[in-house]
Amino acid sequence: MWAVFFSFFLAGVNFVWGLDTQTFDGEVRDFAVGDTFVYVVTDDRLYQLNHHFTNVTTREEHHFRVNILLPFIKNKTLITCGSKTCGYCEILDLNNISKSVHFEDILVGSSSRSSSIGFIVDVGTESFIMAGNSKAVNSVSCPDNKFFLVLRNTQEGQNGGTFSISDDGSTSYIDTRKKESFHFVDGFQISSYIYLFSNVPEEHNVRLTWFRGTTGKAATLKSFRGANLWCCDDMERRRLLSSSVIPSPSVPQGKVLWAGVFTGNHTLDPVNTVLAVFDISPSAEQTTDPDLCFGDCLPNKPTTKLIVLKPLMVVFKYSSMTSVLAARHNSWIIFFIGTQDGQLIKLAVDKNNKVACPRVLYKSADDLHLFPKMHLDPVDSQHVYMALRNEIMRVPVAQCSGHKGLKECWLAQDPYCGWCMSESRCSFLYDCLPPSNWISIPDDYNQQRIVSHQVEKGSSGEKITLTAKVHLNVIGTESPLFACNFAGDLCDTASPGPEFPQCYCLFSSGKLPAKGLDVSVKIRVGKAALSEKLMLTNCSDITGPPTFDLCSRCMTAGCSWNNNACSWTGSANSGPIQDICRHSQSGMNYSEPEIVSIEPSVLSFHGKNQALMTGKNLDHVVRVHMQSHISCLPNESPVWNHTDSNLTFHIPSGDKGSVSVCVVLPDGRCVGKATVTYRSSPTCTGLSPANTWASGNRRISILGSHLEFVEGVVHAGQIITTHYSSGELWYHTPPYGVEEDLPVTTSVSLRVANQTLACASQLTYHHDPQFTSFTTTRTGNDLRVTIEKKTDKFNITPSEISVLGVLGDNQYVECVMEIIETRNGTDSVICKIKNTPNVNILSLEIRIGHFTINLKPPTTSFLQVILVVITIIIIIIIIISGVVWYFYSKQRKMAALLDRQLEELECDFRNDAGQG
C-alpha cells in the first residue's frame, strides 16, 4: 500500500516581495501547474498543493523515481512515469493524488530525467504522450528502452490501451543514427504542429524538429522535419538551456515566435548567456532531418542538408541565465528570466521590439540555481511559479496595488499596471471591471515623462506654440473626457482646443522673459487629474560648446536639438534625451581619462565603501557612472582624493550581475570603460570555535559563504578587523569582563558596506583557563614538560598555547607544543624543550590569547617537612603497635591452648585411675 498522508500548514510568505513559498524535504526535481493545484516531485515524494501552498498532500514514491510529470487537464488525471527495474507509470486523480486510476510496469521516456522528455499532444480527436528517450538501447530485458521517440496512448479506450504505441496493429516510432547524441530540452504543440528542441553535442548544434499532428501516430511521426538554430552574431552559442513559446494572438496567423536561452560555455565571459527570439513557423524550406528515421534507420544516411534559422533579435545578454518564460500583455511581450545566481528578472519588449528596463522580481541571498522550467499561473496570469533547490515559489509579476495615484502608477513603467478610473486605483487590467477605462503606459518605450512639452516659434517670430502631450494608453469601451488648463492668462483665445493626447497654447513671444517662464498645466483624463510644471526658456539663449549637458538642457526646455545646436525649429526628435544627446561633441579640452583598474571589481550586491580606481587623466573626473545590464536607471557616485592616477568613490548597492563603469567629465561626457560584478551577499552560518576566554584574542573562524566581501565583524557593538586568506575569514576576540563561573553570550554580525548581517550563532565568554602545576622529565638531551590544567569548555588546540621556560636573568627557552590529553577531569598540556641537557627551569610563562600566567614548580616548606616526619612517626608507631599486638595475641592464644591441653591430660589420668 502507498503511504499517503495529509498535512495542512501555512506556507512562508515574504511580505517584502509579496510571494508565497513552500519548502520540501528534498530537492525539487520537477513541478507542474494545473488549473487548481501545483504538483511537485522530489527524489521520493510527490506533492499536491493548492495555488497558495496552504494545503499540501504528500504521496510517498519510494519504489520508483518520477521523471515525467504530466497534468492531463482534459482527462482530469495526472500522469507520472519514471525509473524502476524497467520503468513504471501510474495515472492519478488530478484532484487527489492519493487515488490511483491506472498503473503499469512500462518505460516511458528513459530511466534518467536528463535524457527524457514527455508532453501531451493532440492528434485529430485523440491525445497522446510524445515521449523521448535519448539513451534508447535495444534490450531484451527492457524492450521499451529501444524507442527514441514515440506517441503513447493516454487512456484505456484508445487502440491498444493505455501507454500503447501501436497504431492500427503496427508499431510506429522514430529512430536516430546518433544514439545518445540528442539531449532533449523542450517540447510543445501549437495548433497542429509539434515542436521538439534538443542539443546535439557531437555537432555542437541546437536542433529543432517539427511534426504535423493530423491523423494517427504513423502519419504524425512520418511528417518530421528539422532545422538547426544558430546563435548569435557577437559570439557563437551552440547550446540551448531553456526555451519558451511566445503567445501570439496579435501576430500574423501561422507565425510562431519562440525564445531560447543560449550559451557558449565561455565561463570567463561576464555575459555568457543570451536570450534570443526566433521565428520557428513551419515553412516550405523544411527538409527531413537526416539524423532521424521513421522505424529502424538504414545504413545509408541521406545527404539532405538542414536549413539554419537565425534569431530575429537578441533581447537580453546576461551572465548565467538558466530559464525563461514568455507571456503577452496587450502589445507587450514579457519575459521572465531565471539566473544561476538566484534571481528572477522581468523584461518587457514593446511593439517596436524596444527592450524596456529589466527589473528584479526576486533575489536570493545565496547563489541558488533557478530550475530550468517556470510556469505562469493559468488562472490569473499574475504569478510566476519557480523552483530553487528545495523550495517552490509563487512570485507576483507586478506590485500594482502599492502605487498611489495615476502618476505614481505610470512611473512604475510596468505594462501590467494601469489606473482603473472607476475605482481610482492602480491595478491589473483584469482586476478593473468594465466598462471602466484602464490607463497605462504607452505601448512604446520611448517616453520617460508622463507629460512632455515642445515649443516652436512661428515663421514671423511673433508667436510661440506650446504643445503639452500626455503619454498614456487608454483601454476601455468609454471615450474618456480630456481637458487641459494652462495657468494664468498666458494662452491666446485663438489657441486650438485639446485633442487627446495633446494640449495647445498659442502665446506672444513677448510674454517669454529672458530669464524664462514657469508654466503650470492641469490635465484631466476622465476622473484622473495630472498637474505638471513646465519650464520655458528662450531656445536661442541656450548656447555653448555642443556637450551632452547642453543638449540635455535644450531638450528639457522643449526646444529642438539640430546640428549640435539648440533652436526653435520643430524636430522629429522624439526619443529619450540620453539617446539623442549621446553623440554630442564636446568643445572642452580635457585629456580623455583611462580606467586601468577598480579595486574591488567583484563585490556583494550590498556595494563597497571607499573603492579605489586607478588609471590615467583622472584629475578632471567629477563623478563615476555605473550602468547595470538589468536596470535603465544608472547609479552615480561622487569622487574624492582624486589625482591624475587614482581616485576614491563609493560603489552603491545593486542587483547581481555585471555593471559597466565610466567616468564623467565636467562637460557631461562619460568616458573610459571598466566592469564591476555584483555577487551574492555574504552569509554567516556559524562560528568555530563558538566560545572564548575572558582575556580575549582567541582566533574565531567565520563559517559561511561569500566571506571575501566582508569588511569587518561587529562583535558586541564593536567593529573588529577581519582577516581573509585562502577562502577563510577570521578575527580575534576582544577582552570581556566575566565573573567567576558565569558564561556571557554575545552576538556577532558581519559588516558589509552599509549593511550589518547577523550570524546564525552567538559567541560565549568563559573565565580564563586555569593552569595548576607542571612537572619535568629528562629524555636524553630534551626536557619533557607536562602542565596540568583544569578541564574547561574551550577545547584548546596546541596551536593556541605558547609556553616559554624561564631560565632567569630574562632568559627564555621555547617549549615546543606536542599534545593535549584529557584524563579524570584534568587536561595535560605536553611540550618539549629540545637540545638543553643542562637547563634548569625556574618557571613557565604560558600565553593563550591575551591571557598570560607565570607557573612555578612546587616548593618544599619547613612545615611540610614537619608534617612528613610526624606522618612517618605515626606510621611507625602504628606498625610497631600492630606487631606487638599481634605477638601478644598470639602468646595469649598459645597459653590458652597449653592450659586446655593440661586440663585434658589431667582429666585423662583421673579417668584411668578410676577404671583401675
Tab-separated table of C-alpha atoms in Angstrom, residues 362-766:
chain	number	residue	atom	x	y	z
A	362	TYR	CA	13.200	38.167	-6.675
A	363	LYS	CA	16.783	37.915	-5.458
A	364	SER	CA	18.053	35.114	-3.240
A	365	ALA	CA	20.736	35.804	-0.656
A	366	ASP	CA	22.728	32.781	-1.866
A	367	ASP	CA	23.643	31.602	-5.347
A	368	LEU	CA	20.713	29.238	-5.744
A	369	HIS	CA	20.298	27.877	-9.246
A	370	LEU	CA	16.804	28.510	-10.653
A	371	PHE	CA	15.118	25.416	-12.101
A	372	PRO	CA	15.118	25.474	-15.954
A	373	LYS	CA	11.328	25.399	-16.034
A	374	MET	CA	8.897	28.118	-14.883
A	375	HIS	CA	5.110	28.360	-15.163
A	376	LEU	CA	2.642	31.234	-15.380
A	377	ASP	CA	-0.440	30.966	-13.196
A	378	PRO	CA	-3.097	29.528	-15.561
A	379	VAL	CA	-5.940	31.210	-13.660
A	380	ASP	CA	-4.985	34.879	-13.377
A	381	SER	CA	-1.612	35.111	-15.212
A	382	GLN	CA	-0.487	37.360	-12.352
A	383	HIS	CA	2.016	34.992	-10.724
A	384	VAL	CA	5.068	33.021	-11.815
A	385	TYR	CA	5.869	29.645	-10.257
A	386	MET	CA	9.565	28.840	-9.953
A	387	ALA	CA	11.786	26.439	-8.013
A	388	LEU	CA	15.092	26.909	-6.176
A	389	ARG	CA	16.719	23.793	-4.752
A	390	ASN	CA	14.182	22.517	-2.174
A	391	GLU	CA	11.748	25.439	-2.451
A	392	ILE	CA	8.941	26.372	-4.784
A	393	MET	CA	7.779	29.970	-5.021
A	394	ARG	CA	4.781	31.884	-6.320
A	395	VAL	CA	6.034	35.331	-7.294
A	396	PRO	CA	3.719	38.217	-8.302
A	397	VAL	CA	4.507	39.520	-11.790
A	398	ALA	CA	3.908	43.087	-10.564
A	399	GLN	CA	3.100	45.082	-7.423
A	400	CYS	CA	0.387	47.344	-8.856
A	401	SER	CA	-1.589	47.941	-5.668
A	402	GLY	CA	1.407	49.553	-3.987
A	403	HIS	CA	1.310	52.597	-6.301
A	404	LYS	CA	-0.852	55.543	-5.242
A	405	GLY	CA	-2.203	57.939	-7.843
A	406	LEU	CA	-2.135	57.923	-11.627
A	407	LYS	CA	1.318	59.471	-11.879
A	408	GLU	CA	2.935	57.015	-9.463
A	409	CYS	CA	1.218	54.129	-11.254
A	410	TRP	CA	2.621	55.416	-14.557
A	411	LEU	CA	6.094	55.960	-13.132
A	412	ALA	CA	6.248	52.260	-12.260
A	413	GLN	CA	6.705	51.759	-16.034
A	414	ASP	CA	5.139	48.324	-15.766
A	415	PRO	CA	2.943	47.064	-18.634
A	416	TYR	CA	0.928	45.041	-16.104
A	417	CYS	CA	-0.075	48.117	-14.076
A	418	GLY	CA	-2.619	50.766	-15.045
A	419	TRP	CA	-5.009	53.254	-13.471
A	420	CYS	CA	-8.530	51.891	-13.085
A	421	MET	CA	-10.636	55.027	-13.483
A	422	SER	CA	-13.887	53.795	-11.923
A	423	GLU	CA	-12.105	52.540	-8.788
A	424	SER	CA	-9.371	55.218	-8.661
A	425	ARG	CA	-6.593	52.738	-8.002
A	426	CYS	CA	-3.584	51.167	-9.692
A	427	SER	CA	-4.464	47.622	-10.729
A	428	PHE	CA	-4.017	44.797	-13.182
A	429	LEU	CA	-6.136	45.143	-16.321
A	430	TYR	CA	-8.304	42.138	-15.473
A	431	ASP	CA	-8.954	43.469	-11.975
A	432	CYS	CA	-10.505	46.624	-13.459
A	433	LEU	CA	-14.081	45.649	-14.269
A	434	PRO	CA	-15.702	47.006	-17.461
A	435	PRO	CA	-16.934	49.410	-18.617
A	436	SER	CA	-14.233	51.301	-16.711
A	437	ASN	CA	-11.271	52.646	-18.641
A	438	TRP	CA	-7.800	51.405	-17.724
A	439	ILE	CA	-4.941	53.883	-18.267
A	440	SER	CA	-1.420	52.522	-18.651
A	441	ILE	CA	1.937	53.434	-20.108
A	442	PRO	CA	2.006	53.772	-23.918
A	443	ASP	CA	2.772	50.717	-25.997
A	444	ASP	CA	6.205	52.032	-26.927
A	445	TYR	CA	9.107	52.606	-24.605
A	446	ASN	CA	10.459	55.976	-25.704
A	447	GLN	CA	8.896	58.170	-23.041
A	448	GLN	CA	10.459	58.885	-19.675
A	449	ARG	CA	7.954	61.572	-18.583
A	450	ILE	CA	4.192	61.305	-18.300
A	451	VAL	CA	3.845	64.835	-19.737
A	452	SER	CA	6.323	66.200	-22.260
A	453	HIS	CA	6.276	69.561	-23.957
A	454	GLN	CA	7.686	71.205	-27.048
A	455	VAL	CA	7.917	74.844	-28.089
A	456	GLU	CA	8.060	76.121	-31.640
A	457	LYS	CA	8.288	79.710	-32.892
A	458	GLY	CA	6.287	80.708	-35.933
A	459	SER	CA	7.934	81.908	-39.125
A	460	SER	CA	7.285	85.560	-38.212
A	461	GLY	CA	8.826	85.075	-34.784
A	462	GLU	CA	5.874	86.766	-33.071
A	463	LYS	CA	4.001	83.682	-31.849
A	464	ILE	CA	5.145	80.641	-29.895
A	465	THR	CA	3.203	77.367	-29.863
A	466	LEU	CA	3.484	75.329	-26.655
A	467	THR	CA	2.384	71.712	-27.069
A	468	ALA	CA	1.912	69.529	-23.979
A	469	LYS	CA	1.455	65.810	-24.573
A	470	VAL	CA	0.376	63.083	-22.171
A	471	HIS	CA	1.935	59.696	-22.817
A	472	LEU	CA	-0.900	57.369	-21.871
A	473	ASN	CA	-2.618	54.346	-23.331
A	474	VAL	CA	-6.366	54.116	-22.628
A	475	ILE	CA	-8.103	50.733	-22.803
A	476	GLY	CA	-11.851	50.546	-22.395
A	477	THR	CA	-15.215	50.972	-24.038
A	478	GLU	CA	-15.798	54.543	-22.865
A	479	SER	CA	-14.323	57.627	-24.508
A	480	PRO	CA	-12.690	59.474	-21.600
A	481	LEU	CA	-13.102	63.175	-21.035
A	482	PHE	CA	-9.895	65.020	-21.945
A	483	ALA	CA	-9.308	68.604	-20.839
A	484	CYS	CA	-6.339	70.936	-20.302
A	485	ASN	CA	-5.853	74.206	-18.457
A	486	PHE	CA	-2.730	76.375	-18.655
A	487	ALA	CA	-2.438	78.589	-15.574
A	488	GLY	CA	-2.813	82.363	-15.830
A	489	ASP	CA	-3.573	84.328	-18.967
A	490	LEU	CA	-0.643	83.048	-20.995
A	491	CYS	CA	-2.632	81.459	-23.842
A	492	ASP	CA	-4.399	83.398	-26.592
A	493	THR	CA	-8.087	82.817	-27.050
A	494	ALA	CA	-7.274	81.559	-30.543
A	495	SER	CA	-5.348	78.574	-29.146
A	496	PRO	CA	-6.522	75.218	-30.588
A	497	GLY	CA	-8.631	73.014	-28.315
A	498	PRO	CA	-7.243	69.853	-26.706
A	499	GLU	CA	-7.158	66.653	-28.726
A	500	PHE	CA	-6.113	63.545	-26.833
A	501	PRO	CA	-3.285	63.164	-26.099
A	502	GLN	CA	-2.169	66.781	-26.806
A	503	CYS	CA	-2.963	70.264	-25.456
A	504	TYR	CA	-2.031	73.525	-27.207
A	505	CYS	CA	-1.205	77.027	-26.027
A	506	LEU	CA	-0.508	79.837	-28.500
A	507	PHE	CA	1.058	82.955	-26.985
A	508	SER	CA	3.043	86.025	-27.945
A	509	SER	CA	6.827	85.704	-27.878
A	510	GLY	CA	6.906	88.911	-25.864
A	511	LYS	CA	5.451	87.022	-22.873
A	512	LEU	CA	8.614	84.901	-22.606
A	513	PRO	CA	11.103	86.856	-20.475
A	514	ALA	CA	14.846	86.432	-20.826
A	515	LYS	CA	15.071	84.572	-17.503
A	516	GLY	CA	12.499	82.021	-18.670
A	517	LEU	CA	8.952	81.245	-17.596
A	518	ASP	CA	7.370	78.615	-15.343
A	519	VAL	CA	4.058	77.384	-16.759
A	520	SER	CA	1.664	75.144	-14.824
A	521	VAL	CA	-0.684	72.909	-16.767
A	522	LYS	CA	-3.515	70.800	-15.372
A	523	ILE	CA	-4.700	67.866	-17.451
A	524	ARG	CA	-7.759	65.740	-16.810
A	525	VAL	CA	-8.321	62.300	-18.315
A	526	GLY	CA	-11.733	61.130	-17.140
A	527	LYS	CA	-11.656	61.279	-13.332
A	528	ALA	CA	-7.862	61.271	-13.195
A	529	ALA	CA	-6.050	64.589	-12.889
A	530	LEU	CA	-2.429	65.481	-13.598
A	531	SER	CA	-0.553	68.644	-12.758
A	532	GLU	CA	2.813	69.474	-14.302
A	533	LYS	CA	5.102	72.485	-14.173
A	534	LEU	CA	6.843	73.270	-17.455
A	535	MET	CA	9.946	75.460	-17.628
A	536	LEU	CA	10.047	77.511	-20.816
A	537	THR	CA	13.323	79.045	-21.964
A	538	ASN	CA	14.341	81.091	-24.963
A	539	CYS	CA	15.844	78.388	-27.163
A	540	SER	CA	18.186	80.881	-28.817
A	541	ASP	CA	19.777	81.638	-25.432
A	542	ILE	CA	20.874	78.019	-24.868
A	543	THR	CA	24.311	78.240	-26.426
A	544	GLY	CA	27.809	76.951	-25.847
A	545	PRO	CA	30.017	74.020	-26.786
A	546	PRO	CA	27.878	71.093	-28.035
A	547	THR	CA	28.159	68.997	-24.891
A	548	PHE	CA	25.867	66.323	-23.546
A	549	ASP	CA	24.763	68.678	-20.747
A	550	LEU	CA	23.902	71.485	-23.202
A	551	CYS	CA	21.898	69.095	-25.384
A	552	SER	CA	20.039	67.790	-22.316
A	553	ARG	CA	19.209	71.352	-21.180
A	554	CYS	CA	17.914	72.171	-24.648
A	555	MET	CA	15.684	69.104	-24.875
A	556	THR	CA	14.375	69.513	-21.317
A	557	ALA	CA	13.283	73.068	-22.181
A	558	GLY	CA	11.147	71.732	-25.045
A	559	CYS	CA	13.458	73.096	-27.731
A	560	SER	CA	14.900	71.146	-30.644
A	561	TRP	CA	18.472	69.930	-30.975
A	562	ASN	CA	19.651	70.118	-34.561
A	563	ASN	CA	23.165	70.122	-35.967
A	564	ASN	CA	24.723	70.332	-32.486
A	565	ALA	CA	22.780	73.498	-31.665
A	566	CYS	CA	19.584	74.413	-29.823
A	567	SER	CA	16.839	76.024	-31.902
A	568	TRP	CA	13.136	76.913	-32.130
A	569	THR	CA	12.723	74.863	-35.280
A	570	GLY	CA	10.444	71.855	-34.903
A	571	SER	CA	12.222	68.489	-34.874
A	572	ALA	CA	11.261	64.858	-35.271
A	573	ASN	CA	13.404	64.016	-32.252
A	574	SER	CA	11.073	62.026	-30.041
A	575	GLY	CA	13.383	59.550	-28.378
A	576	PRO	CA	14.808	59.685	-24.874
A	577	ILE	CA	17.117	62.616	-24.185
A	578	GLN	CA	20.018	60.264	-23.464
A	579	ASP	CA	19.721	58.647	-26.889
A	580	ILE	CA	19.540	61.987	-28.739
A	581	CYS	CA	22.322	63.713	-26.809
A	582	ARG	CA	24.677	60.763	-26.549
A	583	HIS	CA	26.673	61.708	-29.640
A	584	SER	CA	27.015	65.407	-28.892
A	585	GLN	CA	30.635	66.512	-29.233
A	586	SER	CA	32.458	68.366	-26.505
A	587	GLY	CA	34.156	71.656	-27.159
A	588	MET	CA	36.145	71.441	-23.918
A	589	ASN	CA	39.767	70.406	-23.994
A	590	TYR	CA	40.150	67.588	-21.469
A	591	SER	CA	42.609	64.747	-21.723
A	592	GLU	CA	40.431	61.667	-22.007
A	593	PRO	CA	40.584	59.568	-18.835
A	594	GLU	CA	41.550	55.919	-18.978
A	595	ILE	CA	40.434	53.381	-16.367
A	596	VAL	CA	43.082	50.768	-15.594
A	597	SER	CA	41.519	49.007	-12.612
A	598	ILE	CA	38.869	49.183	-9.894
A	599	GLU	CA	39.523	47.580	-6.545
A	600	PRO	CA	37.449	45.652	-5.710
A	601	SER	CA	35.969	44.756	-9.087
A	602	VAL	CA	33.932	41.867	-7.639
A	603	LEU	CA	31.743	42.574	-4.605
A	604	SER	CA	28.454	41.658	-2.961
A	605	PHE	CA	25.217	43.310	-4.028
A	606	HIS	CA	25.428	45.464	-0.870
A	607	GLY	CA	28.148	47.573	-2.529
A	608	LYS	CA	31.517	48.758	-1.227
A	609	ASN	CA	32.644	51.886	0.560
A	610	GLN	CA	35.882	53.584	-0.468
A	611	ALA	CA	36.624	51.689	-3.655
A	612	LEU	CA	39.833	52.659	-5.442
A	613	MET	CA	40.067	53.419	-9.167
A	614	THR	CA	43.444	53.659	-10.856
A	615	GLY	CA	44.145	54.944	-14.329
A	616	LYS	CA	45.293	57.986	-16.275
A	617	ASN	CA	43.992	61.568	-16.533
A	618	LEU	CA	41.582	61.090	-13.642
A	619	ASP	CA	42.122	64.543	-12.129
A	620	HIS	CA	39.177	66.156	-14.019
A	621	VAL	CA	36.657	63.413	-13.175
A	622	VAL	CA	33.608	64.761	-11.297
A	623	ARG	CA	31.725	61.510	-10.688
A	624	VAL	CA	31.658	57.798	-11.523
A	625	HIS	CA	28.767	56.491	-13.648
A	626	MET	CA	27.611	52.856	-13.262
A	627	GLN	CA	25.095	51.258	-15.619
A	628	SER	CA	23.686	47.819	-14.818
A	629	HIS	CA	22.712	45.335	-17.501
A	630	ILE	CA	19.384	44.836	-15.711
A	631	SER	CA	18.481	48.429	-14.927
A	632	CYS	CA	17.927	51.510	-17.054
A	633	LEU	CA	18.474	53.782	-14.070
A	634	PRO	CA	22.198	54.423	-13.648
A	635	ASN	CA	23.985	54.964	-10.358
A	636	GLU	CA	26.438	57.810	-9.977
A	637	SER	CA	28.869	58.394	-7.133
A	638	PRO	CA	30.903	61.500	-6.292
A	639	VAL	CA	34.674	61.187	-6.141
A	640	TRP	CA	37.305	62.467	-3.715
A	641	ASN	CA	41.054	62.255	-3.218
A	642	HIS	CA	41.396	62.206	-6.986
A	643	THR	CA	44.733	62.685	-8.662
A	644	ASP	CA	45.906	62.070	-12.180
A	645	SER	CA	46.388	58.365	-11.450
A	646	ASN	CA	43.729	57.371	-8.881
A	647	LEU	CA	40.533	58.364	-7.131
A	648	THR	CA	38.250	57.092	-4.376
A	649	PHE	CA	34.489	56.552	-4.649
A	650	HIS	CA	31.663	54.506	-3.168
A	651	ILE	CA	30.169	51.629	-5.156
A	652	PRO	CA	26.431	51.651	-4.302
A	653	SER	CA	24.306	48.565	-3.785
A	654	GLY	CA	22.906	46.871	-6.876
A	655	ASP	CA	21.496	43.709	-8.385
A	656	LYS	CA	23.584	40.636	-9.099
A	657	GLY	CA	25.416	40.781	-12.384
A	658	SER	CA	27.874	42.956	-14.269
A	659	VAL	CA	27.869	46.759	-14.275
A	660	SER	CA	29.551	48.968	-16.871
A	661	VAL	CA	31.589	51.795	-15.373
A	662	CYS	CA	32.691	55.071	-16.944
A	663	VAL	CA	33.856	58.406	-15.516
A	664	VAL	CA	32.013	61.696	-16.059
A	665	LEU	CA	33.841	64.868	-17.080
A	666	PRO	CA	32.645	68.432	-16.383
A	667	ASP	CA	31.188	68.676	-19.908
A	668	GLY	CA	28.877	65.697	-19.219
A	669	ARG	CA	30.745	63.147	-21.304
A	670	CYS	CA	31.178	59.694	-19.810
A	671	VAL	CA	34.409	58.099	-20.981
A	672	GLY	CA	36.552	55.138	-20.076
A	673	LYS	CA	35.377	51.588	-19.659
A	674	ALA	CA	35.518	49.087	-16.825
A	675	THR	CA	33.337	46.368	-15.328
A	676	VAL	CA	32.234	45.752	-11.770
A	677	THR	CA	30.464	42.493	-10.902
A	678	TYR	CA	27.923	42.115	-8.105
A	679	ARG	CA	27.712	38.715	-6.412
A	680	SER	CA	25.568	37.280	-3.639
A	681	SER	CA	25.525	38.524	-0.077
A	682	PRO	CA	27.901	37.022	2.499
A	683	THR	CA	26.264	34.648	4.953
A	684	CYS	CA	27.408	33.615	8.427
A	685	THR	CA	26.177	30.143	9.329
A	686	GLY	CA	28.309	29.624	12.419
A	687	LEU	CA	31.467	30.307	14.434
A	688	SER	CA	34.396	27.976	15.083
A	689	PRO	CA	35.085	27.745	17.937
A	690	ALA	CA	31.918	29.174	19.447
A	691	ASN	CA	33.498	30.279	22.746
A	692	THR	CA	36.453	32.265	24.045
A	693	TRP	CA	38.219	33.198	27.285
A	694	ALA	CA	37.665	36.442	29.159
A	695	SER	CA	41.046	37.979	28.324
A	696	GLY	CA	40.238	37.735	24.605
A	697	ASN	CA	42.398	37.436	21.470
A	698	ARG	CA	41.140	33.982	20.542
A	699	ARG	CA	41.023	33.335	16.801
A	700	ILE	CA	37.414	32.768	15.685
A	701	SER	CA	36.712	31.474	12.169
A	702	ILE	CA	33.521	32.585	10.421
A	703	LEU	CA	31.623	29.790	8.682
A	704	GLY	CA	29.508	30.711	5.660
A	705	SER	CA	29.695	31.758	2.016
A	706	HIS	CA	30.999	34.748	0.028
A	707	LEU	CA	33.067	35.777	3.034
A	708	GLU	CA	35.631	37.537	0.838
A	709	PHE	CA	33.235	40.505	0.696
A	710	VAL	CA	33.158	41.054	4.472
A	711	GLU	CA	34.723	44.334	5.623
A	712	GLY	CA	34.606	43.695	9.365
A	713	VAL	CA	32.901	41.912	12.244
A	714	VAL	CA	30.522	43.638	14.637
A	715	HIS	CA	31.228	41.972	17.975
A	716	ALA	CA	29.072	43.105	20.916
A	717	GLY	CA	28.710	46.507	19.272
A	718	GLN	CA	32.409	46.866	18.393
A	719	ILE	CA	33.680	46.765	14.806
A	720	ILE	CA	36.605	44.319	14.717
A	721	THR	CA	39.095	43.988	11.869
A	722	THR	CA	38.866	40.694	9.991
A	723	HIS	CA	41.470	38.669	8.113
A	724	TYR	CA	40.809	36.708	4.918
A	725	SER	CA	43.050	34.183	3.207
A	726	SER	CA	42.509	31.110	1.018
A	727	GLY	CA	38.753	31.156	1.492
A	728	GLU	CA	38.879	31.520	5.297
A	729	LEU	CA	37.690	34.550	7.287
A	730	TRP	CA	38.659	35.042	10.926
A	731	TYR	CA	39.040	37.651	13.643
A	732	HIS	CA	40.443	37.853	17.179
A	733	THR	CA	38.074	38.398	20.082
A	734	PRO	CA	38.356	41.491	22.278
A	735	PRO	CA	38.564	41.098	26.100
A	736	TYR	CA	35.318	40.861	28.020
A	737	GLY	CA	34.750	41.085	31.802
A	738	VAL	CA	33.394	37.769	33.060
A	739	GLU	CA	32.533	36.846	36.623
A	740	GLU	CA	33.737	33.543	38.038
A	741	ASP	CA	31.807	30.574	36.578
A	742	LEU	CA	29.372	32.886	34.810
A	743	PRO	CA	29.300	32.484	30.990
A	744	VAL	CA	28.377	35.549	28.922
A	745	THR	CA	26.906	35.259	25.410
A	746	THR	CA	27.390	37.978	22.812
A	747	SER	CA	26.119	38.485	19.257
A	748	VAL	CA	28.348	38.516	16.182
A	749	SER	CA	27.475	40.163	12.850
A	750	LEU	CA	29.194	40.782	9.531
A	751	ARG	CA	29.781	44.304	8.271
A	752	VAL	CA	29.332	44.610	4.504
A	753	ALA	CA	29.311	48.151	3.079
A	754	ASN	CA	26.463	49.849	4.970
A	755	GLN	CA	24.758	46.607	5.988
A	756	THR	CA	25.038	44.511	9.151
A	757	LEU	CA	24.299	40.800	8.660
A	758	ALA	CA	23.698	38.691	11.769
A	759	CYS	CA	25.449	35.362	12.291
A	760	ALA	CA	23.314	32.296	12.892
A	761	SER	CA	25.120	31.507	16.167
A	762	GLN	CA	26.473	33.509	19.115
A	763	LEU	CA	29.800	33.559	20.950
A	764	THR	CA	30.143	32.618	24.640
A	765	TYR	CA	32.782	34.043	27.003
A	766	HIS	CA	34.083	31.935	29.929
